[in-house]
Short mmCIF file of C-alpha atoms and ligand atoms in Angstrom, two decimals:
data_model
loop_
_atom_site.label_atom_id
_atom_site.label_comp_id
_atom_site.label_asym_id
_atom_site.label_seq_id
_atom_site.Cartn_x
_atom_site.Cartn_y
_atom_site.Cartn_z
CA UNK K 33 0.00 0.00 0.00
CA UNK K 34 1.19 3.49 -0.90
CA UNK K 35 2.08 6.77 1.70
CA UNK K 36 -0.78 9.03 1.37
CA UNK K 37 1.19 12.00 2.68
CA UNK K 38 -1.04 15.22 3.18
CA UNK K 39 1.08 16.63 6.17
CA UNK K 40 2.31 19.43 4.28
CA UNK K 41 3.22 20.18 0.41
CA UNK K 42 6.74 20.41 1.70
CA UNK K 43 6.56 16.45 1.54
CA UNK K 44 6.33 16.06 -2.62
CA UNK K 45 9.07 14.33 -4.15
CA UNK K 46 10.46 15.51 -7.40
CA UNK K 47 8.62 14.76 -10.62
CA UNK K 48 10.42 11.72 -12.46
CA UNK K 49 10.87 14.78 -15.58
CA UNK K 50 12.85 16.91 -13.22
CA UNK K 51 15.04 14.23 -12.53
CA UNK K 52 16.58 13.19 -15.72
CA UNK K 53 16.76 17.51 -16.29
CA UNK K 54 18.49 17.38 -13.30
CA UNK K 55 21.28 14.42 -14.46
CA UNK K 56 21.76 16.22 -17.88
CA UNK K 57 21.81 19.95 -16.22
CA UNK K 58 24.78 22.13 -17.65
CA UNK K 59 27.09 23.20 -14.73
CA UNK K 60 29.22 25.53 -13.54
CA UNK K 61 30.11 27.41 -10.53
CA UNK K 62 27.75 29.69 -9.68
CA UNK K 63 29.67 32.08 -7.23
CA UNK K 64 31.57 33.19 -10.00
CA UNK K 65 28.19 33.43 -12.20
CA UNK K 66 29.13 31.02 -14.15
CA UNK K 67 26.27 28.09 -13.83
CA UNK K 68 23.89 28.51 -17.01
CA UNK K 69 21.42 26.65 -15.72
CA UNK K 70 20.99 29.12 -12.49
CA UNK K 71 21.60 32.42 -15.15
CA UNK K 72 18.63 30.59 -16.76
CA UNK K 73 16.60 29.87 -13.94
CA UNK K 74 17.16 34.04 -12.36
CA UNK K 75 16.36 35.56 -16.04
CA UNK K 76 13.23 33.24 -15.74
CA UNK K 77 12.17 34.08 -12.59
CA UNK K 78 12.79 37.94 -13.25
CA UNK K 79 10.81 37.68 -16.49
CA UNK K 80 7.75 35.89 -15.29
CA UNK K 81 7.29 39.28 -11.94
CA UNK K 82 8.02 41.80 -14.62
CA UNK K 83 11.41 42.30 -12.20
CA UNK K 84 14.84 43.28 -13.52
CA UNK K 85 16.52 40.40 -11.52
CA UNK K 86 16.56 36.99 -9.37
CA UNK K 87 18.71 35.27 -7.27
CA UNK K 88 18.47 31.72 -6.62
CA UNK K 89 18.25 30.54 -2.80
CA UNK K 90 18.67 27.90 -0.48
CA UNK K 91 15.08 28.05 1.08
CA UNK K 92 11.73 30.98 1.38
CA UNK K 93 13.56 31.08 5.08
CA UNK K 94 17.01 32.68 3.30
CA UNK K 95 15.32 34.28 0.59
CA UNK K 96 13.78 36.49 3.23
CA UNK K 97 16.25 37.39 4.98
CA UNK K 98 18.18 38.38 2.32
CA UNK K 99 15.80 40.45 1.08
CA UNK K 100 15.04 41.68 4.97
CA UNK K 101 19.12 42.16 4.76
CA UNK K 102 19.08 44.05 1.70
CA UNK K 103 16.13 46.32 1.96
CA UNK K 104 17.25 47.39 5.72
CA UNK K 105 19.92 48.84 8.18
CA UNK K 106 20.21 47.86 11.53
CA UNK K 107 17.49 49.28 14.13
CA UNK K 108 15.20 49.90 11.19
CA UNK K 109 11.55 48.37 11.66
CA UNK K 110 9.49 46.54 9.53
CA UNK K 111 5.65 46.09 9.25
CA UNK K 112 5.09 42.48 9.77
CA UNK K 113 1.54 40.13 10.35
CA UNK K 114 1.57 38.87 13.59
CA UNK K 115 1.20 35.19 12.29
CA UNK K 116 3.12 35.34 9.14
CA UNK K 117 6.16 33.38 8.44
CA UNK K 118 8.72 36.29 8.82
CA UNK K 119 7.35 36.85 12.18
CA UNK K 120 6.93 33.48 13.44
CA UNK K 121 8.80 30.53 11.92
CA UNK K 122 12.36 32.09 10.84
CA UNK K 123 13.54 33.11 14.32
CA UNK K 124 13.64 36.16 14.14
CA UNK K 125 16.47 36.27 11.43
CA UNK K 126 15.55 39.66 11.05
CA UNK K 127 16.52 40.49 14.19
CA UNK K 128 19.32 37.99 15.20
CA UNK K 129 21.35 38.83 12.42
CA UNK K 130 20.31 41.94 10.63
CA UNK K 131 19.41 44.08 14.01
CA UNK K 132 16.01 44.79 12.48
CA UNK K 133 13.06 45.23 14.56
CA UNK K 134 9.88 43.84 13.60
CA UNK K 135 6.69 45.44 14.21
CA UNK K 136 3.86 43.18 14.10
CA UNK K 137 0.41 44.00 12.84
CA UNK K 138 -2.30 41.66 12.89
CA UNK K 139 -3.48 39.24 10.14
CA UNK K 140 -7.06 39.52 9.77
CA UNK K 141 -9.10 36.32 9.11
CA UNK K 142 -8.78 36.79 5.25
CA UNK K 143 -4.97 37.24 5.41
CA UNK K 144 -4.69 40.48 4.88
CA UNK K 145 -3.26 43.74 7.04
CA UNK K 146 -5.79 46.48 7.29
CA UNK K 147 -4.02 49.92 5.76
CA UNK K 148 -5.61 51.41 9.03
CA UNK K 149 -3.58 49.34 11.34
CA UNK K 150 -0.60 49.86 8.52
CA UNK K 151 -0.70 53.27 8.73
CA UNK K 152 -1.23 53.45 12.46
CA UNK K 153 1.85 50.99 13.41
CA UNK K 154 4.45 53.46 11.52
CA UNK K 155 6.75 55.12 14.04
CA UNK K 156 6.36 59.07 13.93
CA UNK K 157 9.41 61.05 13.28
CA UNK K 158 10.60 60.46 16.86
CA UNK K 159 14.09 59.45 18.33
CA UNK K 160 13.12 57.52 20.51
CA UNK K 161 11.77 55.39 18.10
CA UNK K 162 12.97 52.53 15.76
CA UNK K 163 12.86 54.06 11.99
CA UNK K 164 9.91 52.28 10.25
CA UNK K 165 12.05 51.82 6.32
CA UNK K 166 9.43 48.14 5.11
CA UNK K 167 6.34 47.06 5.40
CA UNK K 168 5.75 43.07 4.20
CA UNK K 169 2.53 40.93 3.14
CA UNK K 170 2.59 36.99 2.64
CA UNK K 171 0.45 35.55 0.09
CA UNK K 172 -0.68 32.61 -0.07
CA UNK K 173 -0.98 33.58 3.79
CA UNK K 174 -0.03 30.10 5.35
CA UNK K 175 -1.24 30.32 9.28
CA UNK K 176 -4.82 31.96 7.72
CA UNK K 177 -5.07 28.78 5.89
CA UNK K 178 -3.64 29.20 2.68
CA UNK K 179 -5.89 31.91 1.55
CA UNK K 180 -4.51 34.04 -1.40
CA UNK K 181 -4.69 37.89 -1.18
CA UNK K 182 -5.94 39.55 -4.73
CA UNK K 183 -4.22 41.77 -7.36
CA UNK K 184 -6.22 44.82 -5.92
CA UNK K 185 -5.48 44.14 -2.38
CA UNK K 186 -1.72 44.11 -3.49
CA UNK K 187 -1.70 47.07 -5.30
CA UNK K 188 -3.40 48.88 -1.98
CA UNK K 189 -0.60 47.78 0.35
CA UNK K 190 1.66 49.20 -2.83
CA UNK K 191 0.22 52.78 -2.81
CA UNK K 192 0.35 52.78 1.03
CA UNK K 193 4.18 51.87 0.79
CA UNK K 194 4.62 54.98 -1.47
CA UNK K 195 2.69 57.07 -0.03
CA UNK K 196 4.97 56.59 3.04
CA UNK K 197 8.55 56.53 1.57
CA UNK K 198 9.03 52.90 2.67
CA UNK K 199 9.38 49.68 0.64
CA UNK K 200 7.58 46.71 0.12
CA UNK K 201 8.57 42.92 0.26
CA UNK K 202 5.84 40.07 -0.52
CA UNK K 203 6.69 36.26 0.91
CA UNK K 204 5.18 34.46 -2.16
CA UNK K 205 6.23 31.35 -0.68
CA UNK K 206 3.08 29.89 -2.52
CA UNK K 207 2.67 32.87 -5.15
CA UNK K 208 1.60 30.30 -7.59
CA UNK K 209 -1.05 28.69 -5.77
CA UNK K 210 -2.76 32.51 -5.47
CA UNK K 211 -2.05 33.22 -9.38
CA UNK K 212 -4.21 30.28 -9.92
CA UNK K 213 -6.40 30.45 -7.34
CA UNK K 214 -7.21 33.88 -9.06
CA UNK K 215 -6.68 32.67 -12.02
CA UNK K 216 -4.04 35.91 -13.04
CA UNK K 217 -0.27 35.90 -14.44
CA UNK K 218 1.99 35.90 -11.42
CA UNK K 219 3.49 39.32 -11.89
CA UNK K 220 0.19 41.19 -11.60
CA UNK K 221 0.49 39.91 -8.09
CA UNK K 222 3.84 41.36 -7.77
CA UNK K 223 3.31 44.31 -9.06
CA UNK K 224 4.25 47.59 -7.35
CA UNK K 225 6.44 45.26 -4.81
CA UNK K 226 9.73 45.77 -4.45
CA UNK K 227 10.89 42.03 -3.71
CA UNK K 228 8.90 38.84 -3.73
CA UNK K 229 10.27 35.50 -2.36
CA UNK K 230 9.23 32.02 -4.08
CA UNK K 231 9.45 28.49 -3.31
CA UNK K 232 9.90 26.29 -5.93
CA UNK K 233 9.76 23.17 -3.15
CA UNK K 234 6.33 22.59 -1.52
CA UNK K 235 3.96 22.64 -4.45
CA UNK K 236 6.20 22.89 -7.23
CA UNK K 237 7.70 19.80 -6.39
CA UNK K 238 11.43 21.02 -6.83
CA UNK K 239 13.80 18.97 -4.19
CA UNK K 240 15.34 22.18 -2.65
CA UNK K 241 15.12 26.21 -3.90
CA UNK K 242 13.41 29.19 -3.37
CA UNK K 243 14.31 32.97 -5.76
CA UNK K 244 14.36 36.33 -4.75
CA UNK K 245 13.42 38.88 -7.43
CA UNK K 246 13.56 42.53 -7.04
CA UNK K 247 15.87 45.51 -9.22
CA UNK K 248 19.37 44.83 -10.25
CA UNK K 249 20.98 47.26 -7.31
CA UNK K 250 18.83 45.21 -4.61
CA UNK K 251 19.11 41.98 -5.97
CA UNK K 252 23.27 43.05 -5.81
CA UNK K 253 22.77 43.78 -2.33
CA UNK K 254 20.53 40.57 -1.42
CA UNK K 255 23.64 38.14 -3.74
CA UNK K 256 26.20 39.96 -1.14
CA UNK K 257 23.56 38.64 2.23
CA UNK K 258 23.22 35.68 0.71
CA UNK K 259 26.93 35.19 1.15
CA UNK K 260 27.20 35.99 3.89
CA UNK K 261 24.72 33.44 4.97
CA UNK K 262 26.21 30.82 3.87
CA UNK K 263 24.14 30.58 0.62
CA UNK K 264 26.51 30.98 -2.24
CA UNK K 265 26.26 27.52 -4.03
CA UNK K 266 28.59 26.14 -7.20
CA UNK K 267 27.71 23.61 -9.15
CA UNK K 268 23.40 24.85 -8.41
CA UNK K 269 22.20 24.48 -12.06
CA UNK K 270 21.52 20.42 -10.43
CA UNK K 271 18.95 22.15 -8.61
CA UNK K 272 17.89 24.76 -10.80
CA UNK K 273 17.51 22.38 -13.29
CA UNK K 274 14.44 21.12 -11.01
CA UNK K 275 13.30 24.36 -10.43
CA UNK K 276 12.73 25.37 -14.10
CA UNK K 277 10.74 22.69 -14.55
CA UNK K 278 8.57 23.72 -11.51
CA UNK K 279 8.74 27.19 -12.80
CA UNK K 280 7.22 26.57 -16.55
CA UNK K 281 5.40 23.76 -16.04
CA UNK K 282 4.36 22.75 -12.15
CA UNK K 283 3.06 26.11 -11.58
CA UNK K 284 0.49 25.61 -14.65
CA UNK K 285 -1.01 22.31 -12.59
CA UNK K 286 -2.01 24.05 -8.75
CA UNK K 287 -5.20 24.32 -10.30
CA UNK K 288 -6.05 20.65 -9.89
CA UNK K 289 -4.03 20.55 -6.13
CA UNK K 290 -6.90 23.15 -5.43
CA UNK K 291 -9.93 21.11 -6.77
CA UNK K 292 -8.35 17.36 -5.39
CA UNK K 293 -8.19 19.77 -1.90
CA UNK K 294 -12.52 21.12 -3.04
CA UNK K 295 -13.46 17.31 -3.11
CA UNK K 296 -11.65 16.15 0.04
CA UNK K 297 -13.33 18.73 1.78
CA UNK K 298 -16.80 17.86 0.32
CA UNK K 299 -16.38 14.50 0.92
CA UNK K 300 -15.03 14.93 4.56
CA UNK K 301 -18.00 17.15 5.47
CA UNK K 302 -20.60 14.40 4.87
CA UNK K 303 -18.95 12.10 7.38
CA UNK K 304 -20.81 12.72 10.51
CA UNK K 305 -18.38 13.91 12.90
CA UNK K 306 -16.43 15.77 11.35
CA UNK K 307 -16.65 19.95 10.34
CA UNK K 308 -14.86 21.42 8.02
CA UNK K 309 -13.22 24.52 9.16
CA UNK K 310 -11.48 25.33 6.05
CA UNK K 311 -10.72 24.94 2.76
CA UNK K 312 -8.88 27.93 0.43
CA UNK K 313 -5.95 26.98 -2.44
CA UNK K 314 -4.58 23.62 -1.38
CA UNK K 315 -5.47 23.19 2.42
CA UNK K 316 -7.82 22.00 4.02
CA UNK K 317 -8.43 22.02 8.06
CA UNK K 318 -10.95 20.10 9.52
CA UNK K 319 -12.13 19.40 13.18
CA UNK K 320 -13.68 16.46 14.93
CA UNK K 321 -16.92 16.81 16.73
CA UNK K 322 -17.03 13.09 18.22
CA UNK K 323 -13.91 11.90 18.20
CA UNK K 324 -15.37 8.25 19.26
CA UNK K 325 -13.13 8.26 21.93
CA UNK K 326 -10.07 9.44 20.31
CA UNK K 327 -8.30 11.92 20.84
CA UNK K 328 -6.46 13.85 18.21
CA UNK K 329 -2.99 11.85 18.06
CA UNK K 330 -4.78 8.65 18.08
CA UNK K 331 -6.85 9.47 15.07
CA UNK K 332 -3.96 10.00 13.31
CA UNK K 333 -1.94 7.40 14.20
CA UNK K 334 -5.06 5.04 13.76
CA UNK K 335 -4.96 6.69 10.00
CA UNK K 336 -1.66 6.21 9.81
CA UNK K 337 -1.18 2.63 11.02
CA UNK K 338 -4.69 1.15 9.26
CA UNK K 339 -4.89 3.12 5.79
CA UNK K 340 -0.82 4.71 5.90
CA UNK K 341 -2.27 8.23 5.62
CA UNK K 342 -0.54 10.48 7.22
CA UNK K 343 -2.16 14.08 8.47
CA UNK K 344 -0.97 16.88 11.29
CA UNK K 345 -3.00 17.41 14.12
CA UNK K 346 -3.00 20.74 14.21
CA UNK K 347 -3.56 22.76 17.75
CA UNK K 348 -2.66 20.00 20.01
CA UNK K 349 -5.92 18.41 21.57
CA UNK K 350 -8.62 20.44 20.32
CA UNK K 351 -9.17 18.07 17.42
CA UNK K 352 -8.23 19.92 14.48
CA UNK K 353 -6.43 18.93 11.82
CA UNK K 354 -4.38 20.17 8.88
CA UNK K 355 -4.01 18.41 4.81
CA UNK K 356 -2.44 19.69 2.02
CA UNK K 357 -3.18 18.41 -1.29
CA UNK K 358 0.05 18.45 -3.70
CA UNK K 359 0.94 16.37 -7.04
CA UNK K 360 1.45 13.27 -5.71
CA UNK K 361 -1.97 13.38 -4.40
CA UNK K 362 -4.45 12.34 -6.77
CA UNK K 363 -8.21 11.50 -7.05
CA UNK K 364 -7.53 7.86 -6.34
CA UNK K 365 -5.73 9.41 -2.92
CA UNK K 366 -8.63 11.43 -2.10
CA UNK K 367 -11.04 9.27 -2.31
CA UNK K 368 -9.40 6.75 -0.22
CA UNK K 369 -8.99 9.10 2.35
CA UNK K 370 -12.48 10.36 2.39
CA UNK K 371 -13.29 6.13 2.65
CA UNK K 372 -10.66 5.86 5.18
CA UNK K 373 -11.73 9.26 7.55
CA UNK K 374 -15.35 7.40 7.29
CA UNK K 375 -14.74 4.05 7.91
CA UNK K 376 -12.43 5.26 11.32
CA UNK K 377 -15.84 7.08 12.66
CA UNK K 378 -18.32 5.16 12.30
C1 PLP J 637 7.40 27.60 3.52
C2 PLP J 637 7.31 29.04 3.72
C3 PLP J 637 8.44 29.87 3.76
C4 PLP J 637 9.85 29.37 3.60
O1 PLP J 637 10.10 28.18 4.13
P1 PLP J 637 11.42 27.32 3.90
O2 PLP J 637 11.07 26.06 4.58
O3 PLP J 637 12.53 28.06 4.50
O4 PLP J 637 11.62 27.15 2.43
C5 PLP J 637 8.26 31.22 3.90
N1 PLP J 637 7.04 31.73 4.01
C6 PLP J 637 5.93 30.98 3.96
C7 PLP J 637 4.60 31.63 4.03
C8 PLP J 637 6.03 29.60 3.84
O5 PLP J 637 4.92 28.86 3.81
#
């Protein structure tokens, strides 16, 4: 019987197409610029955001920083969501290592930042105060539940950045999944942004690699942080022979990650027991009403020992649970899980 892993995206394996790309990529080392296949992959990524250049990175978690690291001086601030990535799950890189002080704002329910609370978090001209120079939006927004924010929305938190002399950095992590979602070409949803991290992992399916795009003077400054970090790779065009093949063709496909995730959510709300409390791009939360005398980790480890499907229990006891649909999960997968969920609660 085969894994049915829905614990994350981050789980997908490489596609058996980026593979052989990957054993016939064209090398070189890439500190010294010379890797084709990363050139390639940059000039790509820069093309498809309507952005004058890329730089290709270890992980969203580096690409971050070294746009964080680029964009600001030490004991600047930054506008941040209070559950976003940046904030939460990259230690505080900001702040560890570039001496940049975040200033969170909260994420309302739809992922977005209100301008209101935007506008209102900005330090005043004040020396006491930490110099506010960024303010930052994540989209798909991961701890809202995957929900993409729109074109418009985007272009609103891009006016607000002008109108107030700072800059503005998007984590795009899963850029792709709100392109289709909205069913738009990913640079309208860059638009008016001065940086945007990508993943080509999770979704995409790559094996390792995120890019940073932005101008050519920042993306100068974010290649020197990167350094820094530990980042600069050589012989990278192995891995960004993966990621073009995420970037031209694995991005066209989220559209069917996001209806497998539709019918696993339909079929999971019939089941008595259980509520759906979410579903937006590809994840879907639900909670347990009767657990049957189960609590949380047992259900899953009853799913994972009976049917090998393997899910997060999400928020400890309460019963709630995170999937994420992805391209190794197909119909065949969803069904069985919908059987599986079913056939463990009744
Ligand atoms: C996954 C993710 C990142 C980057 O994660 P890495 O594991 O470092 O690649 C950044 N932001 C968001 C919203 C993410 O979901």
């Amino acid at each position: 019987m085969k894994t049915i892993d829905l614990r994350s995206d981050t789980v997908s394996h490489p596609t058996s197409a980026m593979r052989e790309a990957m054993a016939r990529a064209v090398l070189g080392d890439d500190v010294y610029h010379d890797d084709p296949t990363v050139n390639q992959l940059e000039a790509d990524a820069a093309a498809l955001f309507g952005k004058q250049a890329a730089v290709f990175v270890s992980s969203g978690t580096q690409g971050n920083l070294c746009a964080l690291l680029a964009h600001c001086g030490r004991g600047e601030s930054i506008l941040v969501g209070d559950t976003s990535h940046i904030f939460r799950y990259e230690q505080g890189g900001m702040a560890q290592l570039g001496g940049i002080v975040p200033q969170p704002v909260p994420v309302q329910r739809n992922g977005a930042l209100r301008l209101d609370d935007l506008q209102a978090a900005i330090s005043p001209d004040d020396e006491h105060m930490a110099k506010t120079s960024l303010v930052t939006i994540e989209n798909t927004h991961n701890a809202a539940g995957g929900i993409p924010l729109s074109v418009e929305y985007t272009a609103q938190v891009a006016d607000f950045a002008r109108s107030n002399g700072l800059r503005f950095h998007i984590d795009g992590a899963r850029i792709f999944n709100a392109a289709a979602a909205y069913a738009v070409e990913p640079k309208a949803l860059a638009e008016g942004a001065d940086s945007l991290t990508f993943c080509l992992s999770k979704g995409l399916c790559a094996p390792v690699g995120s890019l940073l795009v932005g101008d050519a003077a920042f993306i100068k400054r974010a290649r020197r942080a990167r350094k820094v970090l530990g980042g600069g790779m050589r012989q990278a065009g192995i891995l960004a022979a993966a990621g073009l093949i995420a970037l031209h063709e694995m991005r066209l496909r989220l559209h069917e990650d996001h209806s497998n995730a539709q019918l696993l959510a339909e079929g999971l709300s019939e089941i008595p027991g259980v509520t759906i409390q979410s579903q937006r791009t590809n994840f879907v939360y639900f909670s347990l009403t009767a657990v049957a005398g189960l609590s949380a980790q047992e259900f899953a480890k009853a799913l994972r020992e009976d049917y090998q499907i393997l899910i997060s229990p999400y928020g400890g006891e309460q019963g709630l649970f995170r999937l994420r649909t992805h391209y190794w999960i197909d119909r065949t997968a969803i069904d069985k899980v919908i059987m599986a969920v079913g056939a463990l609660l009744s």
